[in-house]
PDB file of C-alpha atoms in Angstrom:
ATOM      1  CA  MET A   1     106.372 165.663 140.141  1.00 49.00           C
ATOM      2  CA  ALA A   2     103.847 165.122 142.908  1.00 63.00           C
ATOM      3  CA  ILE A   3     102.159 161.815 142.326  1.00 84.00           C
ATOM      4  CA  GLN A   4      98.695 161.231 143.674  1.00 89.00           C
ATOM      5  CA  SER A   5      97.861 157.817 145.107  1.00 96.00           C
ATOM      6  CA  CYS A   6      94.270 156.800 145.601  1.00 97.00           C
ATOM      7  CA  VAL A   7      92.267 154.090 147.349  1.00 97.00           C
ATOM      8  CA  ASP A   8      88.619 153.377 146.566  1.00 98.00           C
ATOM      9  CA  VAL A   9      86.628 152.950 149.779  1.00 97.00           C
ATOM     10  CA  ARG A  10      83.773 150.456 149.562  1.00 95.00           C
ATOM     11  CA  ASN A  11      84.297 148.130 152.536  1.00 94.00           C
ATOM     12  CA  GLU A  12      86.085 147.803 155.888  1.00 92.00           C
ATOM     13  CA  TRP A  13      89.274 146.457 154.291  1.00 94.00           C
ATOM     14  CA  ASP A  14      89.606 149.571 152.182  1.00 97.00           C
ATOM     15  CA  ILE A  15      89.761 151.646 155.386  1.00 96.00           C
ATOM     16  CA  VAL A  16      92.893 149.672 156.338  1.00 96.00           C
ATOM     17  CA  SER A  17      94.379 150.061 152.835  1.00 97.00           C
ATOM     18  CA  ALA A  18      93.787 153.824 152.890  1.00 97.00           C
ATOM     19  CA  ARG A  19      95.495 154.305 156.231  1.00 96.00           C
ATOM     20  CA  GLN A  20      98.405 152.021 155.294  1.00 96.00           C
ATOM     21  CA  LEU A  21      98.959 154.087 152.154  1.00 97.00           C
ATOM     22  CA  GLY A  22      98.898 157.245 154.268  1.00 97.00           C
ATOM     23  CA  ARG A  23     101.336 155.836 156.788  1.00 97.00           C
ATOM     24  CA  ASP A  24     103.792 154.786 154.041  1.00 97.00           C
ATOM     25  CA  LEU A  25     103.683 158.179 152.326  1.00 97.00           C
ATOM     26  CA  ALA A  26     103.992 160.072 155.639  1.00 98.00           C
ATOM     27  CA  LYS A  27     107.009 157.958 156.568  1.00 97.00           C
ATOM     28  CA  ASP A  28     108.646 158.501 153.144  1.00 96.00           C
ATOM     29  CA  LEU A  29     108.202 162.239 153.473  1.00 96.00           C
ATOM     30  CA  GLY A  30     109.943 162.250 156.863  1.00 97.00           C
ATOM     31  CA  PHE A  31     107.061 162.999 159.218  1.00 98.00           C
ATOM     32  CA  SER A  32     107.697 162.309 162.930  1.00 98.00           C
ATOM     33  CA  SER A  33     106.099 159.222 164.453  1.00 97.00           C
ATOM     34  CA  VAL A  34     103.498 161.420 166.174  1.00 97.00           C
ATOM     35  CA  ASP A  35     102.544 163.145 162.915  1.00 98.00           C
ATOM     36  CA  GLN A  36     102.506 159.776 161.118  1.00 98.00           C
ATOM     37  CA  ALA A  37      99.973 158.599 163.711  1.00 98.00           C
ATOM     38  CA  ARG A  38      97.946 161.817 163.288  1.00 98.00           C
ATOM     39  CA  ILE A  39      97.852 161.473 159.492  1.00 98.00           C
ATOM     40  CA  THR A  40      97.040 157.749 159.613  1.00 97.00           C
ATOM     41  CA  THR A  41      94.268 158.303 162.148  1.00 97.00           C
ATOM     42  CA  ALA A  42      92.756 161.218 160.212  1.00 97.00           C
ATOM     43  CA  ILE A  43      92.662 159.080 157.035  1.00 97.00           C
ATOM     44  CA  SER A  44      91.068 156.228 158.956  1.00 96.00           C
ATOM     45  CA  GLU A  45      88.315 158.533 160.241  1.00 95.00           C
ATOM     46  CA  LEU A  46      87.592 160.013 156.792  1.00 96.00           C
ATOM     47  CA  ALA A  47      87.588 156.563 155.164  1.00 96.00           C
ATOM     48  CA  ARG A  48      85.196 155.303 157.840  1.00 93.00           C
ATOM     49  CA  ASN A  49      82.879 158.274 157.244  1.00 92.00           C
ATOM     50  CA  ILE A  50      82.786 157.371 153.540  1.00 94.00           C
ATOM     51  CA  TYR A  51      82.059 153.728 154.340  1.00 93.00           C
ATOM     52  CA  LEU A  52      79.393 154.539 156.957  1.00 90.00           C
ATOM     53  CA  TYR A  53      77.563 157.435 155.341  1.00 90.00           C
ATOM     54  CA  ALA A  54      78.193 157.327 151.598  1.00 91.00           C
ATOM     55  CA  GLY A  55      78.759 153.621 150.915  1.00 90.00           C
ATOM     56  CA  ASN A  56      81.559 154.347 148.532  1.00 90.00           C
ATOM     57  CA  GLY A  57      84.036 157.020 147.688  1.00 97.00           C
ATOM     58  CA  ARG A  58      87.723 157.594 147.354  1.00 97.00           C
ATOM     59  CA  ILE A  59      90.714 158.756 149.372  1.00 98.00           C
ATOM     60  CA  CYS A  60      93.585 160.356 147.463  1.00 98.00           C
ATOM     61  CA  ILE A  61      96.898 161.302 149.016  1.00 98.00           C
ATOM     62  CA  GLU A  62      99.571 163.515 147.499  1.00 97.00           C
ATOM     63  CA  PRO A  63     102.830 165.082 148.605  1.00 96.00           C
ATOM     64  CA  ILE A  64     102.657 168.850 148.108  1.00 96.00           C
ATOM     65  CA  GLU A  65     105.074 171.779 148.029  1.00 95.00           C
ATOM     66  CA  GLU A  66     104.277 175.413 148.660  1.00 93.00           C
ATOM     67  CA  GLY A  67     107.184 177.815 148.751  1.00 93.00           C
ATOM     68  CA  ASN A  68     109.725 176.028 150.904  1.00 92.00           C
ATOM     69  CA  ARG A  69     107.137 174.037 152.814  1.00 95.00           C
ATOM     70  CA  ARG A  70     106.452 170.398 152.127  1.00 96.00           C
ATOM     71  CA  GLY A  71     103.500 168.417 153.282  1.00 97.00           C
ATOM     72  CA  LEU A  72     100.892 165.797 152.594  1.00 98.00           C
ATOM     73  CA  ARG A  73      97.393 166.523 151.324  1.00 98.00           C
ATOM     74  CA  ILE A  74      94.546 164.077 151.637  1.00 98.00           C
ATOM     75  CA  ILE A  75      91.369 164.408 149.610  1.00 98.00           C
ATOM     76  CA  ALA A  76      88.333 162.367 150.586  1.00 97.00           C
ATOM     77  CA  ASN A  77      85.373 162.463 148.256  1.00 95.00           C
ATOM     78  CA  ASP A  78      82.155 160.596 147.914  1.00 95.00           C
ATOM     79  CA  THR A  79      78.903 160.765 145.986  1.00 93.00           C
ATOM     80  CA  GLY A  80      76.827 160.094 149.084  1.00 90.00           C
ATOM     81  CA  PRO A  81      73.880 161.980 150.543  1.00 92.00           C
ATOM     82  CA  GLY A  82      75.928 165.069 151.431  1.00 91.00           C
ATOM     83  CA  ILE A  83      75.791 166.950 154.709  1.00 89.00           C
ATOM     84  CA  GLN A  84      72.725 169.072 155.530  1.00 87.00           C
ATOM     85  CA  ASP A  85      74.268 171.312 158.145  1.00 86.00           C
ATOM     86  CA  ILE A  86      78.060 171.574 158.028  1.00 87.00           C
ATOM     87  CA  ARG A  87      78.176 173.853 161.070  1.00 85.00           C
ATOM     88  CA  LYS A  88      76.508 171.143 163.103  1.00 85.00           C
ATOM     89  CA  VAL A  89      78.880 168.327 162.073  1.00 84.00           C
ATOM     90  CA  MET A  90      81.792 170.561 163.021  1.00 87.00           C
ATOM     91  CA  GLU A  91      80.537 170.733 166.617  1.00 82.00           C
ATOM     92  CA  ASP A  92      82.279 168.436 169.086  1.00 76.00           C
ATOM     93  CA  GLY A  93      80.106 165.534 170.142  1.00 69.00           C
ATOM     94  CA  TYR A  94      77.652 165.713 167.250  1.00 67.00           C
ATOM     95  CA  THR A  95      76.893 162.281 165.813  1.00 65.00           C
ATOM     96  CA  THR A  96      74.352 160.514 163.665  1.00 62.00           C
ATOM     97  CA  SER A  97      75.973 157.080 164.008  1.00 57.00           C
ATOM     98  CA  GLY A  98      75.859 156.629 167.777  1.00 53.00           C
ATOM     99  CA  GLY A  99      79.489 157.598 168.162  1.00 53.00           C
ATOM    100  CA  LEU A 100      81.087 155.199 165.699  1.00 51.00           C
ATOM    101  CA  GLY A 101      83.341 157.910 164.339  1.00 53.00           C
ATOM    102  CA  ALA A 102      85.113 160.618 166.334  1.00 59.00           C
ATOM    103  CA  GLY A 103      83.749 163.077 163.880  1.00 82.00           C
ATOM    104  CA  LEU A 104      85.173 165.853 161.806  1.00 91.00           C
ATOM    105  CA  PRO A 105      86.240 168.197 164.660  1.00 91.00           C
ATOM    106  CA  GLY A 106      88.682 165.481 165.758  1.00 92.00           C
ATOM    107  CA  VAL A 107      90.081 165.160 162.237  1.00 95.00           C
ATOM    108  CA  LYS A 108      90.475 168.937 162.053  1.00 95.00           C
ATOM    109  CA  ARG A 109      92.477 168.963 165.305  1.00 95.00           C
ATOM    110  CA  LEU A 110      94.805 166.233 164.004  1.00 96.00           C
ATOM    111  CA  MET A 111      95.711 168.207 160.875  1.00 97.00           C
ATOM    112  CA  ASP A 112      97.013 171.715 160.012  1.00 98.00           C
ATOM    113  CA  GLU A 113      94.413 172.571 157.375  1.00 97.00           C
ATOM    114  CA  PHE A 114      90.868 171.404 156.876  1.00 97.00           C
ATOM    115  CA  ALA A 115      88.314 172.290 154.206  1.00 96.00           C
ATOM    116  CA  ILE A 116      84.943 170.753 153.478  1.00 95.00           C
ATOM    117  CA  HIS A 117      82.510 171.160 150.589  1.00 94.00           C
ATOM    118  CA  SER A 118      79.260 169.298 150.606  1.00 93.00           C
ATOM    119  CA  THR A 119      76.118 169.415 148.516  1.00 94.00           C
ATOM    120  CA  VAL A 120      73.009 167.538 149.568  1.00 94.00           C
ATOM    121  CA  ASP A 121      72.283 164.614 147.211  1.00 93.00           C
ATOM    122  CA  VAL A 122      75.546 165.223 145.350  1.00 94.00           C
ATOM    123  CA  GLY A 123      78.336 164.360 147.761  1.00 94.00           C
ATOM    124  CA  THR A 124      81.042 165.556 150.051  1.00 94.00           C
ATOM    125  CA  GLU A 125      84.681 166.487 149.483  1.00 96.00           C
ATOM    126  CA  ILE A 126      87.114 167.065 152.338  1.00 97.00           C
ATOM    127  CA  HIS A 127      90.681 168.329 151.951  1.00 98.00           C
ATOM    128  CA  ILE A 128      93.109 168.003 154.840  1.00 98.00           C
ATOM    129  CA  THR A 129      96.783 168.940 154.946  1.00 98.00           C
ATOM    130  CA  LYS A 130      99.679 168.324 157.291  1.00 98.00           C
ATOM    131  CA  TRP A 131     102.917 170.299 156.869  1.00 98.00           C
ATOM    132  CA  LEU A 132     106.361 168.944 157.668  1.00 97.00           C
ATOM    133  CA  ARG A 133     107.873 170.722 160.648  1.00 90.00           C
TER     134      ARG A 133
ATOM    135  CA  MET B   1      93.068 137.070 161.107  1.00 81.00           C
ATOM    136  CA  ARG B   2      92.625 136.380 164.827  1.00 92.00           C
ATOM    137  CA  VAL B   3      94.243 137.901 167.871  1.00 95.00           C
ATOM    138  CA  PRO B   4      95.805 135.145 170.062  1.00 96.00           C
ATOM    139  CA  ILE B   5      94.664 135.058 173.700  1.00 97.00           C
ATOM    140  CA  LEU B   6      97.025 133.365 176.183  1.00 97.00           C
ATOM    141  CA  LYS B   7      95.992 132.013 179.569  1.00 96.00           C
ATOM    142  CA  LEU B   8      98.355 132.358 182.530  1.00 95.00           C
ATOM    143  CA  HIS B   9      96.859 131.070 185.806  1.00 94.00           C
ATOM    144  CA  GLU B  10      93.829 133.285 186.431  1.00 94.00           C
ATOM    145  CA  TYR B  11      94.910 135.860 183.860  1.00 97.00           C
ATOM    146  CA  LEU B  12      94.459 136.237 180.138  1.00 98.00           C
ATOM    147  CA  LEU B  13      97.242 137.976 178.214  1.00 98.00           C
ATOM    148  CA  ILE B  14      96.753 139.560 174.818  1.00 98.00           C
ATOM    149  CA  SER B  15      99.357 141.336 172.753  1.00 97.00           C
ATOM    150  CA  ILE B  16      97.839 142.968 169.710  1.00 97.00           C
ATOM    151  CA  GLN B  17     100.360 142.638 166.888  1.00 95.00           C
ATOM    152  CA  VAL B  18      98.137 142.638 163.821  1.00 92.00           C
ATOM    153  CA  GLU B  19      96.707 145.562 161.890  1.00 89.00           C
ATOM    154  CA  LEU B  20      93.260 145.865 163.442  1.00 91.00           C
ATOM    155  CA  ASP B  21      90.593 146.105 160.785  1.00 92.00           C
ATOM    156  CA  ASP B  22      86.969 146.361 161.898  1.00 91.00           C
ATOM    157  CA  LYS B  23      86.192 142.653 161.538  1.00 93.00           C
ATOM    158  CA  THR B  24      89.333 141.507 163.369  1.00 95.00           C
ATOM    159  CA  ALA B  25      88.588 143.950 166.191  1.00 95.00           C
ATOM    160  CA  LEU B  26      85.002 142.718 166.600  1.00 95.00           C
ATOM    161  CA  GLN B  27      86.096 139.069 166.335  1.00 96.00           C
ATOM    162  CA  PHE B  28      88.618 139.735 169.109  1.00 97.00           C
ATOM    163  CA  GLN B  29      85.864 141.188 171.291  1.00 97.00           C
ATOM    164  CA  GLU B  30      83.823 137.981 170.909  1.00 97.00           C
ATOM    165  CA  ASP B  31      86.828 135.677 171.325  1.00 98.00           C
ATOM    166  CA  LEU B  32      87.888 137.374 174.555  1.00 98.00           C
ATOM    167  CA  LEU B  33      84.436 137.127 176.127  1.00 98.00           C
ATOM    168  CA  SER B  34      84.183 133.402 175.220  1.00 98.00           C
ATOM    169  CA  LYS B  35      87.629 132.822 176.670  1.00 98.00           C
ATOM    170  CA  ILE B  36      86.641 134.575 179.932  1.00 98.00           C
ATOM    171  CA  HIS B  37      83.555 132.387 180.039  1.00 97.00           C
ATOM    172  CA  ASP B  38      85.490 129.163 179.371  1.00 97.00           C
ATOM    173  CA  THR B  39      88.447 129.793 181.690  1.00 97.00           C
ATOM    174  CA  GLY B  40      86.880 131.810 184.516  1.00 97.00           C
ATOM    175  CA  ALA B  41      89.748 134.293 184.161  1.00 97.00           C
ATOM    176  CA  LYS B  42      89.594 137.170 186.636  1.00 96.00           C
ATOM    177  CA  GLY B  43      92.153 139.533 185.149  1.00 97.00           C
ATOM    178  CA  ILE B  44      92.992 140.505 181.576  1.00 98.00           C
ATOM    179  CA  VAL B  45      95.873 142.494 180.140  1.00 98.00           C
ATOM    180  CA  ILE B  46      95.530 143.851 176.617  1.00 98.00           C
ATOM    181  CA  ASP B  47      98.951 145.068 175.513  1.00 98.00           C
ATOM    182  CA  LEU B  48      99.088 147.723 172.790  1.00 98.00           C
ATOM    183  CA  THR B  49     102.890 148.126 172.572  1.00 97.00           C
ATOM    184  CA  SER B  50     102.915 147.178 168.862  1.00 97.00           C
ATOM    185  CA  VAL B  51      99.888 149.245 167.940  1.00 96.00           C
ATOM    186  CA  ASP B  52     100.873 152.457 166.161  1.00 95.00           C
ATOM    187  CA  MET B  53      97.402 153.839 165.514  1.00 95.00           C
ATOM    188  CA  VAL B  54      94.096 153.768 167.384  1.00 95.00           C
ATOM    189  CA  ASP B  55      91.215 155.444 165.596  1.00 93.00           C
ATOM    190  CA  SER B  56      87.793 156.144 167.087  1.00 91.00           C
ATOM    191  CA  PHE B  57      86.440 152.759 166.027  1.00 92.00           C
ATOM    192  CA  ILE B  58      89.257 150.733 167.612  1.00 93.00           C
ATOM    193  CA  ALA B  59      89.023 152.932 170.722  1.00 94.00           C
ATOM    194  CA  LYS B  60      85.310 152.180 170.950  1.00 92.00           C
ATOM    195  CA  VAL B  61      85.851 148.426 170.516  1.00 94.00           C
ATOM    196  CA  LEU B  62      88.527 148.434 173.239  1.00 96.00           C
ATOM    197  CA  GLY B  63      86.446 150.579 175.604  1.00 95.00           C
ATOM    198  CA  ASP B  64      83.442 148.312 175.023  1.00 95.00           C
ATOM    199  CA  VAL B  65      85.364 145.079 175.619  1.00 96.00           C
ATOM    200  CA  VAL B  66      86.533 146.472 178.968  1.00 97.00           C
ATOM    201  CA  LYS B  67      82.915 147.155 179.989  1.00 96.00           C
ATOM    202  CA  MET B  68      81.699 143.791 178.664  1.00 97.00           C
ATOM    203  CA  SER B  69      84.437 141.942 180.566  1.00 97.00           C
ATOM    204  CA  ASN B  70      83.500 143.870 183.721  1.00 96.00           C
ATOM    205  CA  LEU B  71      79.925 142.639 183.309  1.00 97.00           C
ATOM    206  CA  MET B  72      81.309 139.108 183.335  1.00 97.00           C
ATOM    207  CA  GLY B  73      83.225 139.769 186.541  1.00 96.00           C
ATOM    208  CA  ALA B  74      86.689 140.206 185.034  1.00 97.00           C
ATOM    209  CA  ARG B  75      89.013 143.206 185.249  1.00 97.00           C
ATOM    210  CA  VAL B  76      90.844 144.529 182.212  1.00 97.00           C
ATOM    211  CA  VAL B  77      93.942 146.715 182.007  1.00 98.00           C
ATOM    212  CA  LEU B  78      95.216 148.248 178.752  1.00 98.00           C
ATOM    213  CA  THR B  79      98.994 148.494 178.676  1.00 98.00           C
ATOM    214  CA  GLY B  80     101.764 149.785 176.437  1.00 98.00           C
ATOM    215  CA  ILE B  81      99.910 152.686 174.814  1.00 97.00           C
ATOM    216  CA  GLN B  82     102.617 154.433 172.770  1.00 97.00           C
ATOM    217  CA  PRO B  83     103.163 158.218 172.981  1.00 98.00           C
ATOM    218  CA  PRO B  84     101.882 158.914 169.412  1.00 97.00           C
ATOM    219  CA  VAL B  85      98.736 156.904 170.170  1.00 97.00           C
ATOM    220  CA  ALA B  86      98.101 158.779 173.437  1.00 96.00           C
ATOM    221  CA  ILE B  87      98.580 162.114 171.641  1.00 96.00           C
ATOM    222  CA  THR B  88      96.279 161.308 168.709  1.00 95.00           C
ATOM    223  CA  LEU B  89      93.541 159.921 170.975  1.00 94.00           C
ATOM    224  CA  ILE B  90      93.410 163.178 172.925  1.00 93.00           C
ATOM    225  CA  ASP B  91      93.576 165.238 169.678  1.00 92.00           C
ATOM    226  CA  LEU B  92      90.616 163.227 168.433  1.00 90.00           C
ATOM    227  CA  GLY B  93      88.714 163.980 171.619  1.00 87.00           C
ATOM    228  CA  ILE B  94      88.698 160.425 172.967  1.00 88.00           C
ATOM    229  CA  ASN B  95      89.840 160.280 176.581  1.00 82.00           C
ATOM    230  CA  MET B  96      88.995 156.671 177.605  1.00 86.00           C
ATOM    231  CA  ARG B  97      88.487 158.021 181.106  1.00 85.00           C
ATOM    232  CA  ASP B  98      86.906 154.869 182.539  1.00 87.00           C
ATOM    233  CA  VAL B  99      89.449 152.452 181.113  1.00 94.00           C
ATOM    234  CA  PRO B 100      92.203 151.212 183.478  1.00 96.00           C
ATOM    235  CA  THR B 101      95.663 151.570 181.941  1.00 97.00           C
ATOM    236  CA  ALA B 102      99.262 150.876 182.917  1.00 97.00           C
ATOM    237  CA  LEU B 103     102.622 151.676 181.351  1.00 98.00           C
ATOM    238  CA  ASP B 104     103.603 148.110 180.507  1.00 97.00           C
ATOM    239  CA  LEU B 105     102.705 144.445 180.984  1.00 96.00           C
ATOM    240  CA  GLU B 106     104.523 144.228 184.322  1.00 96.00           C
ATOM    241  CA  GLN B 107     102.717 147.209 185.837  1.00 98.00           C
ATOM    242  CA  GLY B 108      99.467 146.008 184.312  1.00 97.00           C
ATOM    243  CA  LEU B 109      99.761 142.651 186.082  1.00 96.00           C
ATOM    244  CA  ASP B 110     100.662 144.429 189.355  1.00 96.00           C
ATOM    245  CA  LYS B 111      97.571 146.603 189.010  1.00 96.00           C
ATOM    246  CA  LEU B 112      95.327 143.588 188.394  1.00 96.00           C
ATOM    247  CA  GLN B 113      96.799 141.747 191.359  1.00 95.00           C
ATOM    248  CA  GLN B 114      96.119 144.735 193.636  1.00 94.00           C
ATOM    249  CA  ASP B 115      92.563 145.061 192.306  1.00 91.00           C
ATOM    250  CA  LEU B 116      91.806 141.366 192.708  1.00 89.00           C
ATOM    251  CA  GLU B 117      93.261 141.119 196.214  1.00 88.00           C
ATOM    252  CA  GLY B 118      91.906 144.492 197.397  1.00 77.00           C
TER     253      GLY B 118
END
């Protein structure tokens, strides 16, 4: 019954479309205005990473249920250059773009769950989840 | 899409009410600096009451436009930052420490007046 909605990210406008989709779904699910802002911002950061580093990729968003918990899962994947050293990109303040993105540690703090898989020359996939409180 | 910039005596007033994509944000930066140049405005209020999300890019554009305006001799105050925006900015690790802020337009104008007279 969970329906996945996706946005292809190729240009700056797609970043806006991805976060608008996230905001609409978060609102429908009944997230508070603060959590809506967290989810929307996290999507914006991941979409910008795709645009900046991979050139193109995709953001998919789906409502999820686990036991009696409900939440929203966001999957960002790209077929870009991949990340050489994941430990390094998870350090606060690390940047290769001169600080254009807040980076992945910020996204992790905004959400409840965060997982990243990346293979050099293959691409990167990031899963983030926020649970309804 | 362009962000309207209103002149009021020696002030410029901006209320951001559009969804800020990257291009609109950068266009606004340029428009504001031209307007400062053309009008000789000394104080600027950028009101964010209608903005429900500020990501790292928008935060950088806003922080930069404050510094750029300062270089041109004008003071900028950001006003109306909503609670969810304040919370997510700090979660993200963006503190905008050097950016003057005020609760609303009224307090923002008061702050500018004090700065300009002081």
